[in-house]
Amino acid sequence: MEDAQEDLMEEEEEEDDAPPSSLKAPLRCSRMQIQRSSVCSRAYFVVVMVFFHVYIVNVIGLLLYVHYNNGPVGGEAGPAGSEGGTPLPPADPGSAQRHPEDHGEDYTQTCSLPRIEGIRVGHVQQVSLVPERTHAMRTLSLKPLLFEIPGFLSEEECRVVVQLARLKGLMESRTAAGRGREESSQLSLSTEEVFSLLDLNQDELLQKHEIVSHSRSRDGIWLNPENLRQILSGLEAHPTGVLTLEDFRRVYDQAQRPGKLRSRFNQRNKHTWLHQGPGSHHVLQALRTRLTDLTRLPSSLVELSEPLQVIRYEHGDFSDAHHDSSASPSETSCAHSRLAVNTSALREVSCRYLTMLFYLSSVDEGGDTTFPVADNRTYEEQALLQDGVDLTDSQQTCGRGNLRIRPAAGAALLWYNHLSDGRGWMGELDEYSLHGDCPVSRGVKWTANSWVNVDPDHQQQARYQRLAAQRHRASSGVEEHYQPLSHSDLHQDL
């Protein structure tokens, strides 16, 4: 019994002394699980923080890339040629002091031609053009878009422009209208004589290059541009591509048939051209700056346009209804951008986006500016012939036009010669811009025309402005831009 008890006690002691393997195993396993979980959470945190920092760095890099490639928000407009363009800000008041070599640079910042809204006929809007004064601009018609601005020039400014024109010297307009009946009859040529004059090599065949050669001679006495267009169209329609005398007779006589609108533009007045660039009278520069501010056009377009044309109408003087600008058919080039044109162009035409007409004096009687088809529902050349009378004949039918404006010293008219192309650039010719000057019955009428020249091809316009800037840098004379082309002929050749 005692032995049994001793054995039991020894077994209990051995159990107490022996390591509790059954208990240590689960405890060790639990400790190890806690340590592994702690290590995993720290590694996960590190990975998340690394990815977060990489994401932040990528976002910052992307923002810097966009910033330096596109420029700051609200910066300059996109380059020329981008479709749609952007609205232009108001013209810089100091634009008249810009140097011509900046023209190409200015143009690349703009790609649209802003237009003033007419709203409705009779609508009046206030415009600020001179310090401490506003002008009331009234809409006269929507077809064409035509505005009248009374008091655009002060009395002193009108006097200065007239005096400068007198000092420069006035020349007679070179059209047949100012000649006597006897002298005009001496200039009439037979069909055979016209054919012989056009046939430069005298091979009795009229070829395309001979017509083109004559069109570039700018001789509007015995054959005007409309006649040339008709002859050229007949030649191109002929199967052989040349015209014999008999073929020419049919084409030429068809163009002269009765009942057709007169193709010759007639006028009688005296005019001269005044430079408005650096070195010109401050009044002339102020007028150009005022036009830029009113139209919000790029200063480079205005500065590289034609000089100011000043016209004097005496008793009986007039100008037939005409368009200041031209349509843009194929194989033509703009006269103002001749530096960048293709030499293969058949002829030069006037490309005038808008016209600004200044009245430098009032007229005692007559001398109204007429727009024969303003705000007509439709435009058709046949409608200009009423009872055998041509409405473009300002001498005979001036009072039958839809709209007439009486000259008032200091007032100005602004109208757009072209529609918009829907993308912010110059589109088709607005045929409703047909206008003329009624004969002066009593007194003297002084006016001035300021045109803004724009090429319908904006890339061609940009190329011209770059070439003009290069030419200015290579030349010391400022007026060289205007001298090669006789701008005084453009108004008559339309």
GROMACS .gro file of C-alpha atoms in nm:
model
  494
    1MET     CA    1   0.000   0.000   0.000
    2GLU     CA    2   0.272   0.230   0.102
    3ASP     CA    3   0.466   0.128  -0.203
    4ALA     CA    4   0.168   0.213  -0.420
    5GLN     CA    5   0.129   0.554  -0.264
    6GLU     CA    6   0.499   0.628  -0.311
    7ASP     CA    7   0.480   0.531  -0.674
    8LEU     CA    8   0.182   0.760  -0.723
    9MET     CA    9   0.359   1.050  -0.555
   10GLU     CA   10   0.670   0.996  -0.770
   11GLU     CA   11   0.459   1.003  -1.082
   12GLU     CA   12   0.297   1.331  -0.970
   13GLU     CA   13   0.637   1.481  -0.896
   14GLU     CA   14   0.763   1.371  -1.235
   15GLU     CA   15   0.461   1.527  -1.396
   16ASP     CA   16   0.520   1.854  -1.207
   17ASP     CA   17   0.889   1.857  -1.298
   18ALA     CA   18   0.833   1.761  -1.660
   19PRO     CA   19   0.792   2.050  -1.912
   20PRO     CA   20   0.430   2.107  -1.996
   21SER     CA   21   0.468   2.024  -2.363
   22SER     CA   22   0.097   2.011  -2.424
   23LEU     CA   23   0.055   2.361  -2.287
   24LYS     CA   24   0.368   2.524  -2.438
   25ALA     CA   25   0.287   2.423  -2.790
   26PRO     CA   26  -0.034   2.621  -2.816
   27LEU     CA   27   0.120   2.917  -2.633
   28ARG     CA   28   0.420   2.925  -2.871
   29CYS     CA   29   0.192   2.899  -3.170
   30SER     CA   30  -0.021   3.189  -3.046
   31ARG     CA   31   0.285   3.411  -2.990
   32MET     CA   32   0.413   3.336  -3.333
   33GLN     CA   33   0.076   3.428  -3.491
   34ILE     CA   34   0.077   3.762  -3.313
   35GLN     CA   35   0.426   3.842  -3.434
   36ARG     CA   36   0.348   3.746  -3.798
   37SER     CA   37   0.032   3.964  -3.803
   38SER     CA   38   0.228   4.262  -3.677
   39VAL     CA   39   0.492   4.223  -3.950
   40CYS     CA   40   0.228   4.192  -4.227
   41SER     CA   41   0.045   4.510  -4.124
   42ARG     CA   42   0.368   4.713  -4.122
   43ALA     CA   43   0.462   4.591  -4.472
   44TYR     CA   44   0.113   4.669  -4.604
   45PHE     CA   45   0.135   5.022  -4.463
   46VAL     CA   46   0.472   5.079  -4.628
   47VAL     CA   47   0.347   4.958  -4.967
   48VAL     CA   48   0.038   5.179  -4.948
   49MET     CA   49   0.245   5.486  -4.859
   50VAL     CA   50   0.486   5.420  -5.146
   51PHE     CA   51   0.204   5.394  -5.400
   52PHE     CA   52   0.039   5.705  -5.257
   53HIS     CA   53   0.358   5.911  -5.296
   54VAL     CA   54   0.412   5.782  -5.649
   55TYR     CA   55   0.054   5.884  -5.737
   56ILE     CA   56   0.105   6.233  -5.593
   57VAL     CA   57   0.431   6.275  -5.787
   58ASN     CA   58   0.261   6.163  -6.112
   59VAL     CA   59  -0.025   6.409  -6.063
   60ILE     CA   60   0.215   6.696  -6.001
   61GLY     CA   61   0.418   6.600  -6.307
   62LEU     CA   62   0.108   6.587  -6.523
   63LEU     CA   63  -0.004   6.932  -6.406
   64LEU     CA   64   0.339   7.077  -6.480
   65TYR     CA   65   0.336   6.919  -6.827
   66VAL     CA   66  -0.004   7.068  -6.912
   67HIS     CA   67   0.097   7.406  -6.773
   68TYR     CA   68   0.414   7.440  -6.975
   69ASN     CA   69   0.268   7.303  -7.298
   70ASN     CA   70  -0.061   7.496  -7.306
   71GLY     CA   71   0.033   7.810  -7.118
   72PRO     CA   72  -0.146   7.957  -6.819
   73VAL     CA   73  -0.523   7.954  -6.801
   74GLY     CA   74  -0.677   8.258  -6.970
   75GLY     CA   75  -0.366   8.319  -7.177
   76GLU     CA   76  -0.329   8.405  -7.541
   77ALA     CA   77  -0.549   8.270  -7.816
   78GLY     CA   78  -0.449   7.971  -8.020
   79PRO     CA   79  -0.239   7.995  -8.332
   80ALA     CA   80  -0.377   8.117  -8.660
   81GLY     CA   81  -0.548   7.852  -8.862
   82SER     CA   82  -0.711   7.668  -8.572
   83GLU     CA   83  -1.071   7.611  -8.665
   84GLY     CA   84  -1.331   7.822  -8.493
   85GLY     CA   85  -1.089   8.073  -8.348
   86THR     CA   86  -1.141   8.271  -8.030
   87PRO     CA   87  -1.311   8.604  -7.970
   88LEU     CA   88  -1.073   8.895  -7.990
   89PRO     CA   89  -1.035   9.139  -7.701
   90PRO     CA   90  -1.091   9.511  -7.755
   91ALA     CA   91  -0.820   9.672  -7.963
   92ASP     CA   92  -0.513   9.801  -7.789
   93PRO     CA   93  -0.535  10.183  -7.773
   94GLY     CA   94  -0.163  10.201  -7.845
   95SER     CA   95  -0.184   9.984  -8.154
   96ALA     CA   96  -0.098  10.275  -8.383
   97GLN     CA   97   0.247  10.294  -8.224
   98ARG     CA   98   0.331   9.931  -8.297
   99HIS     CA   99   0.614   9.864  -8.535
  100PRO     CA  100   0.538   9.698  -8.870
  101GLU     CA  101   0.779   9.414  -8.794
  102ASP     CA  102   0.538   9.300  -8.523
  103HIS     CA  103   0.261   9.236  -8.777
  104GLY     CA  104   0.333   8.868  -8.832
  105GLU     CA  105   0.358   8.816  -8.457
  106ASP     CA  106   0.027   8.990  -8.390
  107TYR     CA  107  -0.154   8.784  -8.651
  108THR     CA  108  -0.051   8.449  -8.507
  109GLN     CA  109  -0.234   8.540  -8.186
  110THR     CA  110  -0.569   8.582  -8.362
  111CYS     CA  111  -0.769   8.360  -8.588
  112SER     CA  112  -1.107   8.531  -8.619
  113LEU     CA  113  -1.255   8.854  -8.749
  114PRO     CA  114  -1.504   9.004  -8.502
  115ARG     CA  115  -1.821   9.167  -8.631
  116ILE     CA  116  -2.043   9.429  -8.473
  117GLU     CA  117  -2.399   9.307  -8.412
  118GLY     CA  118  -2.667   9.505  -8.592
  119ILE     CA  119  -2.958   9.372  -8.379
  120ARG     CA  120  -3.229   9.542  -8.590
  121VAL     CA  121  -3.274   9.845  -8.816
  122GLY     CA  122  -3.289  10.157  -8.601
  123HIS     CA  123  -3.109   9.999  -8.305
  124VAL     CA  124  -2.875  10.246  -8.129
  125GLN     CA  125  -2.571  10.136  -7.927
  126GLN     CA  126  -2.324  10.354  -7.741
  127VAL     CA  127  -1.954  10.321  -7.826
  128SER     CA  128  -1.657  10.483  -7.651
  129LEU     CA  129  -1.394  10.591  -7.902
  130VAL     CA  130  -1.246  10.909  -7.754
  131PRO     CA  131  -1.184  11.001  -7.389
  132GLU     CA  132  -1.479  11.142  -7.193
  133ARG     CA  133  -1.725  11.096  -7.479
  134THR     CA  134  -1.953  10.833  -7.626
  135HIS     CA  135  -2.089  10.805  -7.978
  136ALA     CA  136  -2.434  10.678  -8.070
  137MET     CA  137  -2.403  10.417  -8.346
  138ARG     CA  138  -2.728  10.345  -8.527
  139THR     CA  139  -2.803  10.042  -8.745
  140LEU     CA  140  -2.923  10.155  -9.089
  141SER     CA  141  -2.963   9.813  -9.252
  142LEU     CA  142  -2.890   9.445  -9.195
  143LYS     CA  143  -2.828   9.360  -9.563
  144PRO     CA  144  -2.560   9.485  -9.578
  145LEU     CA  145  -2.470   9.528  -9.212
  146LEU     CA  146  -2.453   9.908  -9.215
  147PHE     CA  147  -2.404  10.158  -8.930
  148GLU     CA  148  -2.406  10.538  -8.903
  149ILE     CA  149  -2.202  10.721  -8.638
  150PRO     CA  150  -2.271  11.097  -8.617
  151GLY     CA  151  -1.984  11.309  -8.486
  152PHE     CA  152  -1.719  11.044  -8.550
  153LEU     CA  153  -1.482  11.325  -8.653
  154SER     CA  154  -1.461  11.671  -8.500
  155GLU     CA  155  -1.486  11.983  -8.711
  156GLU     CA  156  -1.113  12.040  -8.668
  157GLU     CA  157  -1.030  11.684  -8.781
  158CYS     CA  158  -1.240  11.727  -9.095
  159ARG     CA  159  -1.061  12.051  -9.176
  160VAL     CA  160  -0.715  11.896  -9.127
  161VAL     CA  161  -0.788  11.597  -9.354
  162VAL     CA  162  -0.920  11.825  -9.630
  163GLN     CA  163  -0.614  12.051  -9.604
  164LEU     CA  164  -0.377  11.753  -9.618
  165ALA     CA  165  -0.555  11.624  -9.930
  166ARG     CA  166  -0.521  11.964 -10.098
  167LEU     CA  167  -0.151  11.976 -10.013
  168LYS     CA  168  -0.099  11.625 -10.147
  169GLY     CA  169  -0.278  11.715 -10.470
  170LEU     CA  170  -0.596  11.575 -10.621
  171MET     CA  171  -0.610  11.376 -10.943
  172GLU     CA  172  -0.894  11.307 -11.182
  173SER     CA  173  -1.057  10.965 -11.160
  174ARG     CA  174  -0.951  10.765 -11.463
  175THR     CA  175  -1.284  10.648 -11.601
  176ALA     CA  176  -1.472  10.728 -11.917
  177ALA     CA  177  -1.748  10.905 -11.725
  178GLY     CA  178  -1.552  11.226 -11.694
  179ARG     CA  179  -1.486  11.253 -12.067
  180GLY     CA  180  -1.701  11.434 -12.316
  181ARG     CA  181  -1.927  11.251 -12.555
  182GLU     CA  182  -1.699  11.330 -12.848
  183GLU     CA  183  -1.389  11.196 -12.671
  184SER     CA  184  -1.571  10.885 -12.551
  185SER     CA  185  -1.692  10.807 -12.903
  186GLN     CA  186  -1.335  10.823 -13.029
  187LEU     CA  187  -1.241  10.550 -12.782
  188SER     CA  188  -1.505  10.306 -12.910
  189LEU     CA  189  -1.349  10.013 -13.093
  190SER     CA  190  -1.494   9.758 -13.332
  191THR     CA  191  -1.493   9.388 -13.250
  192GLU     CA  192  -1.215   9.329 -13.504
  193GLU     CA  193  -1.001   9.602 -13.346
  194VAL     CA  194  -1.047   9.460 -12.997
  195PHE     CA  195  -0.950   9.113 -13.122
  196SER     CA  196  -0.639   9.251 -13.292
  197LEU     CA  197  -0.529   9.437 -12.978
  198LEU     CA  198  -0.569   9.125 -12.766
  199ASP     CA  199  -0.390   8.902 -13.020
  200LEU     CA  200  -0.038   8.988 -12.904
  201ASN     CA  201   0.150   8.755 -13.141
  202GLN     CA  202  -0.084   8.833 -13.433
  203ASP     CA  203  -0.142   8.466 -13.516
  204GLU     CA  204  -0.517   8.528 -13.557
  205LEU     CA  205  -0.586   8.303 -13.258
  206LEU     CA  206  -0.674   8.439 -12.917
  207GLN     CA  207  -0.514   8.236 -12.639
  208LYS     CA  208  -0.562   8.236 -12.264
  209HIS     CA  209  -0.224   8.387 -12.177
  210GLU     CA  210  -0.296   8.684 -12.404
  211ILE     CA  211  -0.613   8.769 -12.213
  212VAL     CA  212  -0.432   8.726 -11.883
  213SER     CA  213  -0.149   8.949 -12.002
  214HIS     CA  214  -0.396   9.225 -12.082
  215SER     CA  215  -0.572   9.188 -11.745
  216ARG     CA  216  -0.242   9.255 -11.569
  217SER     CA  217  -0.181   9.571 -11.769
  218ARG     CA  218  -0.468   9.734 -11.571
  219ASP     CA  219  -0.578   9.924 -11.882
  220GLY     CA  220  -0.946  10.001 -11.820
  221ILE     CA  221  -1.006  10.243 -12.108
  222TRP     CA  222  -1.107  10.019 -12.397
  223LEU     CA  223  -1.167   9.689 -12.217
  224ASN     CA  224  -1.272   9.663 -11.855
  225PRO     CA  225  -1.242   9.369 -11.611
  226GLU     CA  226  -1.602   9.254 -11.668
  227ASN     CA  227  -1.540   9.229 -12.044
  228LEU     CA  228  -1.224   9.030 -11.977
  229ARG     CA  229  -1.410   8.787 -11.750
  230GLN     CA  230  -1.673   8.729 -12.017
  231ILE     CA  231  -1.414   8.675 -12.290
  232LEU     CA  232  -1.213   8.440 -12.070
  233SER     CA  233  -1.525   8.239 -11.983
  234GLY     CA  234  -1.605   8.203 -12.354
  235LEU     CA  235  -1.252   8.091 -12.431
  236GLU     CA  236  -1.249   7.831 -12.153
  237ALA     CA  237  -1.583   7.694 -12.274
  238HIS     CA  238  -1.454   7.655 -12.630
  239PRO     CA  239  -1.346   7.298 -12.716
  240THR     CA  240  -1.018   7.404 -12.878
  241GLY     CA  241  -0.909   7.636 -12.596
  242VAL     CA  242  -0.851   7.923 -12.840
  243LEU     CA  243  -1.076   8.174 -13.018
  244THR     CA  244  -1.072   8.265 -13.384
  245LEU     CA  245  -1.210   8.600 -13.494
  246GLU     CA  246  -1.550   8.445 -13.565
  247ASP     CA  247  -1.557   8.274 -13.225
  248PHE     CA  248  -1.450   8.596 -13.055
  249ARG     CA  249  -1.719   8.794 -13.236
  250ARG     CA  250  -1.990   8.566 -13.094
  251VAL     CA  251  -1.849   8.587 -12.741
  252TYR     CA  252  -1.789   8.961 -12.748
  253ASP     CA  253  -2.117   9.054 -12.914
  254GLN     CA  254  -2.307   8.837 -12.668
  255ALA     CA  255  -2.152   9.038 -12.382
  256GLN     CA  256  -2.268   9.363 -12.542
  257ARG     CA  257  -2.631   9.261 -12.602
  258PRO     CA  258  -2.901   9.516 -12.506
  259GLY     CA  259  -3.079   9.486 -12.173
  260LYS     CA  260  -2.768   9.375 -11.985
  261LEU     CA  261  -2.639   9.573 -11.690
  262ARG     CA  262  -2.365   9.814 -11.784
  263SER     CA  263  -2.034   9.650 -11.710
  264ARG     CA  264  -1.836   9.975 -11.701
  265PHE     CA  265  -1.811  10.148 -11.365
  266ASN     CA  266  -1.850  10.523 -11.418
  267GLN     CA  267  -1.756  10.801 -11.185
  268ARG     CA  268  -1.643  11.161 -11.193
  269ASN     CA  269  -1.450  11.314 -10.906
  270LYS     CA  270  -1.102  11.399 -10.784
  271HIS     CA  271  -0.914  11.200 -10.524
  272THR     CA  272  -0.580  11.143 -10.351
  273TRP     CA  273  -0.426  10.900 -10.100
  274LEU     CA  274  -0.295  10.984  -9.753
  275HIS     CA  275  -0.053  10.759  -9.566
  276GLN     CA  276  -0.159  10.682  -9.206
  277GLY     CA  277   0.148  10.502  -9.077
  278PRO     CA  278   0.439  10.623  -8.862
  279GLY     CA  279   0.543  10.974  -8.955
  280SER     CA  280   0.196  11.078  -9.077
  281HIS     CA  281  -0.017  11.353  -8.924
  282HIS     CA  282  -0.149  11.268  -8.579
  283VAL     CA  283  -0.510  11.319  -8.697
  284LEU     CA  284  -0.466  11.050  -8.964
  285GLN     CA  285  -0.318  10.811  -8.711
  286ALA     CA  286  -0.600  10.889  -8.465
  287LEU     CA  287  -0.862  10.801  -8.729
  288ARG     CA  288  -0.698  10.468  -8.795
  289THR     CA  289  -0.674  10.392  -8.423
  290ARG     CA  290  -1.039  10.488  -8.378
  291LEU     CA  291  -1.139  10.251  -8.657
  292THR     CA  292  -0.939   9.971  -8.493
  293ASP     CA  293  -1.103  10.034  -8.156
  294LEU     CA  294  -1.451  10.040  -8.309
  295THR     CA  295  -1.418   9.722  -8.518
  296ARG     CA  296  -1.196   9.532  -8.266
  297LEU     CA  297  -0.996   9.401  -8.561
  298PRO     CA  298  -0.628   9.306  -8.521
  299SER     CA  299  -0.416   9.618  -8.556
  300SER     CA  300  -0.191   9.434  -8.803
  301LEU     CA  301  -0.479   9.403  -9.054
  302VAL     CA  302  -0.564   9.771  -9.030
  303GLU     CA  303  -0.206   9.894  -9.046
  304LEU     CA  304  -0.121   9.694  -9.360
  305SER     CA  305  -0.437   9.798  -9.545
  306GLU     CA  306  -0.471  10.066  -9.810
  307PRO     CA  307  -0.401  10.430  -9.726
  308LEU     CA  308  -0.687  10.672  -9.667
  309GLN     CA  309  -0.854  10.780  -9.993
  310VAL     CA  310  -0.987  11.137  -9.988
  311ILE     CA  311  -1.240  11.233 -10.260
  312ARG     CA  312  -1.375  11.570 -10.371
  313TYR     CA  313  -1.710  11.587 -10.556
  314GLU     CA  314  -1.791  11.911 -10.731
  315HIS     CA  315  -2.109  12.009 -10.916
  316GLY     CA  316  -2.237  11.712 -11.119
  317ASP     CA  317  -1.976  11.468 -10.982
  318PHE     CA  318  -2.097  11.118 -10.891
  319SER     CA  319  -2.007  10.751 -10.881
  320ASP     CA  320  -2.220  10.464 -11.012
  321ALA     CA  321  -2.335  10.190 -10.777
  322HIS     CA  322  -2.062   9.932 -10.724
  323HIS     CA  323  -1.912   9.690 -10.473
  324ASP     CA  324  -1.598   9.800 -10.290
  325SER     CA  325  -1.473   9.442 -10.274
  326SER     CA  326  -1.485   9.148 -10.511
  327ALA     CA  327  -1.599   8.791 -10.511
  328SER     CA  328  -1.322   8.533 -10.494
  329PRO     CA  329  -1.345   8.314 -10.803
  330SER     CA  330  -1.071   8.070 -10.889
  331GLU     CA  331  -0.750   8.187 -11.052
  332THR     CA  332  -0.757   8.527 -10.881
  333SER     CA  333  -0.547   8.683 -10.608
  334CYS     CA  334  -0.599   8.974 -10.371
  335ALA     CA  335  -0.427   9.293 -10.479
  336HIS     CA  336  -0.313   9.384 -10.128
  337SER     CA  337  -0.142   9.049 -10.061
  338ARG     CA  338   0.045   9.040 -10.391
  339LEU     CA  339   0.373   8.974 -10.203
  340ALA     CA  340   0.255   8.622 -10.123
  341VAL     CA  341   0.044   8.536 -10.428
  342ASN     CA  342   0.097   8.266 -10.685
  343THR     CA  343   0.230   8.428 -11.003
  344SER     CA  344   0.002   8.203 -11.209
  345ALA     CA  345  -0.308   8.390 -11.086
  346LEU     CA  346  -0.505   8.534 -11.377
  347ARG     CA  347  -0.583   8.871 -11.224
  348GLU     CA  348  -0.581   9.076 -10.907
  349VAL     CA  349  -0.900   9.175 -10.729
  350SER     CA  350  -0.975   9.401 -10.435
  351CYS     CA  351  -1.033   9.215 -10.108
  352ARG     CA  352  -1.188   9.460  -9.861
  353TYR     CA  353  -1.350   9.313  -9.553
  354LEU     CA  354  -1.520   9.639  -9.455
  355THR     CA  355  -1.552  10.003  -9.559
  356MET     CA  356  -1.541  10.308  -9.332
  357LEU     CA  357  -1.671  10.618  -9.509
  358PHE     CA  358  -1.606  10.958  -9.347
  359TYR     CA  359  -1.806  11.266  -9.441
  360LEU     CA  360  -1.564  11.560  -9.426
  361SER     CA  361  -1.824  11.819  -9.528
  362SER     CA  362  -2.195  11.866  -9.566
  363VAL     CA  363  -2.355  11.925  -9.906
  364ASP     CA  364  -2.604  12.198  -9.993
  365GLU     CA  365  -2.798  11.979 -10.233
  366GLY     CA  366  -2.753  11.629 -10.376
  367GLY     CA  367  -2.451  11.408 -10.314
  368ASP     CA  368  -2.638  11.143 -10.113
  369THR     CA  369  -2.484  10.800 -10.064
  370THR     CA  370  -2.724  10.542 -10.203
  371PHE     CA  371  -2.764  10.170 -10.137
  372PRO     CA  372  -3.005  10.061 -10.415
  373VAL     CA  373  -3.083   9.710 -10.282
  374ALA     CA  374  -3.031   9.750  -9.907
  375ASP     CA  375  -3.253   9.510  -9.709
  376ASN     CA  376  -3.413   9.369 -10.024
  377ARG     CA  377  -3.574   9.032  -9.967
  378THR     CA  378  -3.365   8.881 -10.246
  379TYR     CA  379  -3.082   8.996 -10.470
  380GLU     CA  380  -3.095   8.945 -10.846
  381GLU     CA  381  -2.912   9.141 -11.112
  382GLN     CA  382  -3.223   9.134 -11.329
  383ALA     CA  383  -3.414   9.321 -11.057
  384LEU     CA  384  -3.175   9.616 -11.099
  385LEU     CA  385  -3.327   9.673 -11.443
  386GLN     CA  386  -3.665   9.839 -11.395
  387ASP     CA  387  -3.854   9.950 -11.705
  388GLY     CA  388  -3.528   9.948 -11.900
  389VAL     CA  389  -3.357  10.172 -11.642
  390ASP     CA  390  -3.039  10.051 -11.472
  391LEU     CA  391  -3.053  10.118 -11.096
  392THR     CA  392  -2.671  10.115 -11.082
  393ASP     CA  393  -2.675  10.433 -11.295
  394SER     CA  394  -2.648  10.689 -11.015
  395GLN     CA  395  -2.680  10.980 -11.256
  396GLN     CA  396  -3.027  10.880 -11.366
  397THR     CA  397  -3.181  10.663 -11.094
  398CYS     CA  398  -3.024  10.773 -10.767
  399GLY     CA  399  -3.362  10.861 -10.615
  400ARG     CA  400  -3.500  10.510 -10.673
  401GLY     CA  401  -3.264  10.331 -10.434
  402ASN     CA  402  -3.387  10.164 -10.116
  403LEU     CA  403  -3.165  10.366  -9.883
  404ARG     CA  404  -3.006  10.709  -9.914
  405ILE     CA  405  -2.786  10.884  -9.657
  406ARG     CA  406  -2.739  11.257  -9.665
  407PRO     CA  407  -2.380  11.373  -9.600
  408ALA     CA  408  -2.325  11.546  -9.267
  409ALA     CA  409  -1.981  11.678  -9.172
  410GLY     CA  410  -1.813  11.459  -8.912
  411ALA     CA  411  -2.043  11.159  -8.956
  412ALA     CA  412  -1.917  10.816  -9.060
  413LEU     CA  413  -2.066  10.507  -9.221
  414LEU     CA  414  -1.939  10.157  -9.152
  415TRP     CA  415  -2.047   9.851  -9.349
  416TYR     CA  416  -1.919   9.499  -9.409
  417ASN     CA  417  -1.853   9.406  -9.771
  418HIS     CA  418  -1.838   9.035  -9.693
  419LEU     CA  419  -2.040   8.786  -9.494
  420SER     CA  420  -1.883   8.561  -9.234
  421ASP     CA  421  -1.773   8.215  -9.347
  422GLY     CA  422  -1.921   8.061  -9.031
  423ARG     CA  423  -1.577   7.998  -8.881
  424GLY     CA  424  -1.487   8.353  -8.788
  425TRP     CA  425  -1.318   8.451  -9.114
  426MET     CA  426  -1.418   8.643  -9.426
  427GLY     CA  427  -1.680   8.470  -9.640
  428GLU     CA  428  -1.865   8.548  -9.960
  429LEU     CA  429  -1.921   8.896 -10.100
  430ASP     CA  430  -2.235   9.059  -9.959
  431GLU     CA  431  -2.408   9.159 -10.282
  432TYR     CA  432  -2.642   9.391 -10.090
  433SER     CA  433  -2.342   9.620 -10.022
  434LEU     CA  434  -2.392   9.770 -10.369
  435HIS     CA  435  -2.365  10.150 -10.323
  436GLY     CA  436  -2.298  10.470 -10.515
  437ASP     CA  437  -2.287  10.850 -10.489
  438CYS     CA  438  -2.564  11.070 -10.625
  439PRO     CA  439  -2.459  11.371 -10.834
  440VAL     CA  440  -2.383  11.688 -10.637
  441SER     CA  441  -2.639  11.954 -10.732
  442ARG     CA  442  -2.508  12.243 -10.524
  443GLY     CA  443  -2.196  12.282 -10.313
  444VAL     CA  444  -1.887  12.062 -10.269
  445LYS     CA  445  -1.873  11.719 -10.111
  446TRP     CA  446  -1.560  11.587  -9.936
  447THR     CA  447  -1.540  11.223  -9.823
  448ALA     CA  448  -1.270  10.976  -9.720
  449ASN     CA  449  -1.264  10.598  -9.758
  450SER     CA  450  -1.078  10.368  -9.521
  451TRP     CA  451  -1.072  10.000  -9.619
  452VAL     CA  452  -0.951   9.700  -9.421
  453ASN     CA  453  -0.794   9.448  -9.658
  454VAL     CA  454  -0.827   9.079  -9.574
  455ASP     CA  455  -0.744   8.777  -9.788
  456PRO     CA  456  -1.024   8.514  -9.780
  457ASP     CA  457  -0.747   8.255  -9.738
  458HIS     CA  458  -0.626   8.319  -9.382
  459GLN     CA  459  -0.305   8.125  -9.448
  460GLN     CA  460  -0.235   8.350  -9.744
  461GLN     CA  461  -0.302   8.652  -9.524
  462ALA     CA  462  -0.060   8.524  -9.260
  463ARG     CA  463   0.205   8.458  -9.525
  464TYR     CA  464   0.161   8.809  -9.663
  465GLN     CA  465   0.201   8.967  -9.321
  466ARG     CA  466   0.519   8.772  -9.252
  467LEU     CA  467   0.662   8.880  -9.587
  468ALA     CA  468   0.559   9.240  -9.522
  469ALA     CA  469   0.738   9.231  -9.187
  470GLN     CA  470   1.052   9.091  -9.349
  471ARG     CA  471   1.035   9.353  -9.620
  472HIS     CA  472   1.007   9.629  -9.363
  473ARG     CA  473   1.313   9.505  -9.175
  474ALA     CA  474   1.510   9.496  -9.501
  475SER     CA  475   1.399   9.841  -9.608
  476SER     CA  476   1.435  10.177  -9.443
  477GLY     CA  477   1.133  10.335  -9.618
  478VAL     CA  478   0.797  10.295  -9.443
  479GLU     CA  479   0.585  10.387  -9.745
  480GLU     CA  480   0.741  10.115  -9.960
  481HIS     CA  481   0.452   9.885  -9.863
  482TYR     CA  482   0.207  10.098 -10.056
  483GLN     CA  483   0.402  10.221 -10.357
  484PRO     CA  484   0.438   9.911 -10.583
  485LEU     CA  485   0.061   9.876 -10.631
  486SER     CA  486  -0.135  10.173 -10.761
  487HIS     CA  487  -0.410  10.166 -10.502
  488SER     CA  488  -0.572  10.462 -10.674
  489ASP     CA  489  -0.680  10.226 -10.952
  490LEU     CA  490  -0.849   9.968 -10.732
  491HIS     CA  491  -1.171  10.161 -10.669
  492GLN     CA  492  -1.230  10.220 -11.039
  493ASP     CA  493  -1.147   9.868 -11.154
  494LEU     CA  494  -1.423   9.696 -10.957
   0.00000   0.00000   0.00000
